Amino acid sequence: MTRLPTRLGVLLAVVVLAAGVGAVNAQPRVSNPDTLLYGVYWEPVNLDPHAITDWASMWMLDNTYETLVRYSTKQVQNKTVGTADVQPHLAEGIDVSADGVTYTFRLRHGVKFHSGDEMTADAVRYSINRMLALALGPSRLISEFITPTSTEVVDRYTVRVKLTKPSPLFLQLMAGTNTGAIVNPKTVDAHGGITPGKGNDWMSRNVDGTGPFTWGEWRAGESFELVANPNYWQGAPKLRRIAFRIIRDFNTQLLLLLRGELDIVYRLPPEMTAQLIGNPDVVINRENGIGMHQIWMNNRMSPFDNKKVRQAFLYALDPYAINRAVAFGYAETAKSAIPSPLEGWTGKVWPYRVDLVKAKSLLAEAGYANGFHTEIYYNAGNSEREKTAISAQAQLKKAGIDVEIRSIPWPTFVSNYEEGKIPLFVLSGLGLPIVEDYLISNFHSKNHGARGNYAYYTNKEVDALIDQLLTAREADKRRSIIGDVQRLINDDAPSAWIYNSLLFYAQRKWVKGWVLYPSGNWYFYPVQKSL
Amino acid sequence: MNSAFSTFIVRRLLALPVILIGITFVTFLLLHLVPGDPARLILGEAAQDPQVVAAVRHEWGLDRPLHIQYLQYVAHLVRGDLGLSIRSRRPVSGDLARYLPATVELGAVSFALTLLLGIPLGVLSGARERTLTDHTSRVASLLFLSMPSFWFGLILIYVGYYVLGVLPTPTGRLGVMDVPPPAFTGLYLVDSAVAGQWGLFLRSLWHLLSPAFVLALASVGLVVRMLRASMVEILRQDYIRTAQAKGLPPRAVFYGHALRNALIPTVTVLGIQFASLFGGNVLVETVFAWPGVGLYFVESIQWLDYAPVLGATALIAAAFVTVNLLVDVSYALLDPRIRYT
């Protein structure tokens, strides 16, 4: 027993040696070829598509439920990438009336739910109305132009939806699993039916969709799985099962990936990829998501209620350096107020670059010639936000802005920024690939606070342009409105945008067909493992 | 076991529900002192609509006065109903039934390792004061005590699993492709043995050893140091000299007189260590992907998910109270002079 310390010494010596030698675990063949092993640090919370509000649940349901339309893909430099455009999916064809109000969906024949019932026009109407009746998460966007009487069954395979006003959002929303999922009326009714305003316990733990995968065993805290649906209408998936392993430690995830015991790892901290450079078996799969990693300023709180102070803040920050320090340079540095995958994005109306002289003179004009003291907040445990705050602190110091860093627990953080109680905070998100939705929730003054405009930003001109965009259908007009909005917002500098939210996956080279969508959807149907 | 002793035990057992209610009350208050609204946290983006938030708050009774909310919780608690998680809509009792066996199994193996390593090392060190054995074990125990367990866990995984490939895959209770035994107690060792799946039994034991060892190290350090100190002190007592003088064999003196007395303070420490194992260890659970109570507890706090936090707290408190009772009982067995009134 007393030899333990010696043993420890040996262990440590081996660590040092191993670091030098490097692990040679190259595996010439695909391990577990029909099972995709996915390392995650979270788990889904709810399997009811019309009640979910979290990404993890959405990613599972993307594969078990289907929608009338779905985001399409395109080829970019020999790589398949997802787009923000929709194409028919459970619908075979869509007719839109000239006034943009009536949508007629012609459904595919012979599509079956996992339980064996056929998906028909009744199921579509039932699903849309169920979402409206539950009035949980996803319904808020769609209830602006759909009512419970909007959807009409024309015949067994035809559905007509009459919007209360034309909306370019409608088809996009029907592509979202939480807004557009088609559920089986028989199954829902057999398990309690629809109770307005309330979730359904059975639906939150079970699945009966039309998707290529069914829900397998769920061992809370440990693992969960998607199992192939052999009767899928496009043919059985190539993978027999997608096994998700909950591993909260990224070091452990990385080691498993390197040894080929995991095939994909979600959101490995980018700096860890240093260990993957030169590894022939592992590749990085990255894409821009719909969201900005940013330092929010409270536009109602002094001194950030002063536009010059906010502009000085942006001239003092070096987002490229933060990208390198925090995202290892994998992210796309911000050049506008909105994420680059969105329709109408332009990098041509971006006035900022690092300019300390300009920052100081703006501060002086605002009455802060000697700088000022403020606080920046993030939720404890989030290392991306922590590192961002630290980098920003050093940069802002040079312009005379003295920032104190505060980390607080998540619930406190959320209520503080929603209620506008903190001057600066680091926050990033992922949203729908719909430019109207992004602009309304982030910048419209009717959405101050919890509704998404956490900066409490107000510009009536911006509000008016966003309102105009909601009914604009002509491409040129839309582009010019979206460009004008960006110019105004960039100039107002309500927030300090650092980089585009990053979709970031490390995967074994043998994983083929894994496509990243700007909307953040996960579709496993085309995925397979081969060398 | 006299009647005073049984009265003592009954009294302590009767106190248990009172302690549990007290603990849940304090936890409930603390949870509500944290600024934040579980309904909004759970709705996330969807919390943009105040009507939706209000509906969720109403559904879960969060719009009622605090004292009513607490009384309702207690009313359910006394009927054995721990409530539902707001986040997952799953019953807390079901969740705990899943996480607890993982924690208990890990705790039990880790405790066994503490006893197996700590007691012999402590006794040896105390009996051979100031020899090389003593110095080595003292330095080692100091090292065990002061080394962060998750760091040791990381090293163990890096070297044992990744570089040498001798330790099991750090994917929690079983390997990536293993299928757990049919659920019976939730303890994989027991369930696999019951099902006669001996290969699975061994793999499950194999997966237990690394985290259990990591978890045990700090306790081993503590036990060694305590036991050594007591042994050194007791071996100098007059009654030891008397026992030796009256010609008792050294073995009898050592085990019957010295060790038995030296164990009393150590038992207190062991009791606390044992009980604390039931609270789980977030860092070790994180590193080894162990689905234990600790992570469940911490995650529930992050979402202000009241029922799981209260349920887990009550459970951990119950474990502490029970183990303390067992410790008190064992005093009487170790030292006949200790009486309970």
Coordinates of N, CA, C and O in Angstrom, one line a residue, chain A residues 292 294 296-297 299 307 310-311 314 335-339 349-352 435-436 438-445 453 455 457-466 469 481-497:
Chain A
M292 N -25.9 36.0 -32.8 CA -24.6 36.8 -32.6 C -24.1 36.6 -31.2 O -24.9 36.6 -30.3
Q294 N -22.4 38.4 -28.5 CA -22.3 39.8 -28.4 C -22.2 40.3 -26.9 O -22.7 39.5 -26.0
W296 N -24.0 42.8 -24.8 CA -25.2 43.7 -24.9 C -24.9 44.9 -24.0 O -24.4 44.8 -22.9
M297 N -25.4 46.1 -24.4 CA -25.4 47.3 -23.6 C -26.8 47.6 -23.2 O -27.7 47.5 -24.1
N299 N -29.3 50.1 -23.1 CA -29.4 51.4 -23.7 C -30.3 52.4 -22.9 O -30.4 53.6 -23.2
K307 N -25.5 57.5 -27.2 CA -25.1 56.8 -28.4 C -23.6 56.9 -28.6 O -22.9 56.0 -29.1
R310 N -21.7 54.3 -26.7 CA -21.9 53.0 -27.3 C -21.0 52.9 -28.5 O -20.3 51.9 -28.7
Q311 N -20.9 54.0 -29.3 CA -20.0 53.9 -30.5 C -18.6 53.8 -30.1 O -17.8 53.1 -30.6
L314 N -17.6 50.4 -29.3 CA -17.4 49.5 -30.5 C -16.0 49.9 -31.2 O -15.4 49.0 -31.7
K335 N -19.7 41.8 -38.9 CA -19.6 43.0 -39.7 C -21.0 43.7 -39.9 O -21.1 44.5 -40.8
S336 N -21.9 43.3 -39.1 CA -23.2 43.9 -39.1 C -24.0 43.5 -37.8 O -23.6 42.6 -37.1
A337 N -25.2 44.1 -37.7 CA -25.9 43.8 -36.5 C -26.7 42.4 -36.5 O -27.1 41.9 -35.5
I338 N -26.8 41.9 -37.7 CA -27.5 40.6 -37.8 C -26.6 39.5 -38.4 O -25.6 39.8 -39.0
P339 N -26.9 38.2 -38.1 CA -26.1 37.1 -38.5 C -26.0 37.0 -40.1 O -27.0 37.3 -40.7
V349 N -22.2 48.2 -44.5 CA -22.7 49.4 -43.8 C -22.1 49.3 -42.3 O -22.8 49.6 -41.4
W350 N -20.9 48.8 -42.2 CA -20.3 48.6 -40.9 C -19.2 49.7 -40.7 O -18.1 49.6 -41.4
P351 N -19.4 50.6 -39.9 CA -18.4 51.7 -39.7 C -17.2 51.4 -38.8 O -16.3 52.2 -38.8
Y352 N -17.3 50.4 -38.0 CA -16.3 50.2 -36.9 C -15.0 49.5 -37.3 O -15.0 48.5 -38.1
V435 N -35.4 36.6 -41.2 CA -34.9 37.9 -40.9 C -35.9 38.8 -40.1 O -35.5 39.5 -39.2
E436 N -37.2 38.7 -40.5 CA -38.2 39.5 -39.8 C -38.2 39.1 -38.3 O -38.3 40.0 -37.4
Y438 N -35.8 37.8 -36.5 CA -34.6 38.3 -35.9 C -34.7 39.8 -35.6 O -34.4 40.2 -34.4
L439 N -35.1 40.6 -36.6 CA -35.2 42.0 -36.4 C -36.3 42.4 -35.3 O -36.0 43.2 -34.5
I440 N -37.4 41.8 -35.4 CA -38.5 42.1 -34.5 C -38.1 41.9 -33.1 O -38.2 42.7 -32.2
S441 N -37.6 40.6 -32.8 CA -37.3 40.3 -31.4 C -36.1 41.1 -30.9 O -36.1 41.4 -29.7
N442 N -35.1 41.3 -31.7 CA -33.9 41.9 -31.2 C -34.0 43.5 -31.1 O -33.3 44.1 -30.3
F443 N -34.7 44.1 -32.1 CA -34.5 45.5 -32.2 C -35.8 46.3 -32.2 O -35.8 47.5 -32.1
H444 N -37.0 45.7 -32.3 CA -38.2 46.5 -32.3 C -38.5 46.9 -30.9 O -38.4 46.2 -29.9
S445 N -38.9 48.2 -30.7 CA -39.1 48.8 -29.4 C -40.3 48.2 -28.7 O -40.4 48.3 -27.5
N453 N -35.6 42.1 -27.0 CA -34.8 43.4 -27.2 C -34.2 43.7 -25.8 O -34.6 44.6 -25.1
A455 N -31.5 44.9 -25.1 CA -30.7 46.2 -25.0 C -31.7 47.3 -24.6 O -31.2 48.4 -24.3
Y457 N -33.4 48.8 -26.7 CA -33.1 49.8 -27.8 C -34.4 50.3 -28.4 O -35.3 49.6 -28.6
T458 N -34.4 51.6 -28.7 CA -35.5 52.2 -29.3 C -35.1 53.2 -30.5 O -34.3 54.1 -30.3
N459 N -35.6 52.9 -31.7 CA -35.5 53.8 -32.8 C -36.7 53.7 -33.6 O -36.9 52.7 -34.3
K460 N -37.5 54.7 -33.6 CA -38.8 54.7 -34.3 C -38.7 54.4 -35.8 O -39.5 53.7 -36.4
E461 N -37.6 54.9 -36.4 CA -37.4 54.7 -37.8 C -37.1 53.2 -38.1 O -37.7 52.7 -39.0
V462 N -36.4 52.6 -37.2 CA -36.1 51.2 -37.3 C -37.4 50.4 -37.2 O -37.7 49.5 -37.9
D463 N -38.2 50.8 -36.1 CA -39.5 50.1 -35.9 C -40.3 50.2 -37.2 O -40.9 49.1 -37.7
A464 N -40.4 51.3 -37.8 CA -41.2 51.5 -39.0 C -40.7 50.7 -40.2 O -41.5 50.0 -40.9
L465 N -39.4 50.6 -40.3 CA -38.9 49.8 -41.4 C -39.2 48.3 -41.2 O -39.5 47.6 -42.1
I466 N -39.0 47.8 -40.0 CA -39.3 46.4 -39.7 C -40.8 46.1 -40.0 O -41.1 45.1 -40.6
L469 N -41.3 45.7 -43.6 CA -40.7 44.5 -44.1 C -41.7 43.3 -44.0 O -41.7 42.4 -44.8
I481 N -34.9 47.5 -47.7 CA -35.3 47.7 -46.4 C -34.3 47.1 -45.4 O -33.9 47.8 -44.4
I482 N -34.0 45.8 -45.6 CA -33.1 45.1 -44.7 C -31.7 45.9 -44.6 O -31.1 46.0 -43.5
G483 N -31.3 46.4 -45.7 CA -30.0 47.1 -45.8 C -30.1 48.4 -44.9 O -29.2 48.7 -44.1
D484 N -31.2 49.1 -45.1 CA -31.4 50.4 -44.4 C -31.5 50.1 -42.9 O -30.9 50.9 -42.1
V485 N -32.2 49.1 -42.5 CA -32.3 48.8 -41.1 C -30.9 48.5 -40.5 O -30.6 49.0 -39.4
Q486 N -30.1 47.7 -41.2 CA -28.7 47.4 -40.7 C -27.9 48.7 -40.6 O -27.2 48.9 -39.6
R487 N -28.0 49.6 -41.5 CA -27.3 50.9 -41.5 C -27.6 51.7 -40.2 O -26.8 52.1 -39.5
L488 N -29.0 51.8 -40.0 CA -29.4 52.5 -38.8 C -29.0 51.9 -37.5 O -28.5 52.6 -36.6
I489 N -29.2 50.6 -37.4 CA -28.8 49.9 -36.2 C -27.3 49.9 -35.9 O -26.9 50.2 -34.8
N490 N -26.6 49.7 -37.0 CA -25.1 49.7 -36.8 C -24.7 51.0 -36.3 O -23.8 51.1 -35.4
D491 N -25.2 52.1 -36.8 CA -24.8 53.4 -36.4 C -25.3 53.7 -34.9 O -24.5 54.3 -34.2
D492 N -26.4 53.2 -34.5 CA -26.9 53.4 -33.2 C -26.1 52.6 -32.2 O -26.1 52.9 -31.0
A493 N -25.5 51.5 -32.6 CA -24.7 50.6 -31.8 C -25.3 50.2 -30.5 O -24.8 50.4 -29.4
P494 N -26.5 49.7 -30.5 CA -27.2 49.3 -29.3 C -26.4 48.1 -28.6 O -26.6 47.9 -27.4
S495 N -25.6 47.4 -29.3 CA -25.0 46.2 -28.7 C -23.6 46.1 -29.4 O -23.4 46.7 -30.5
A496 N -22.7 45.4 -28.7 CA -21.4 45.2 -29.3 C -21.3 43.8 -29.9 O -21.1 42.8 -29.1
W497 N -21.5 43.6 -31.2 CA -21.5 42.3 -31.8 C -20.1 41.8 -32.0 O -19.2 42.6 -32.5

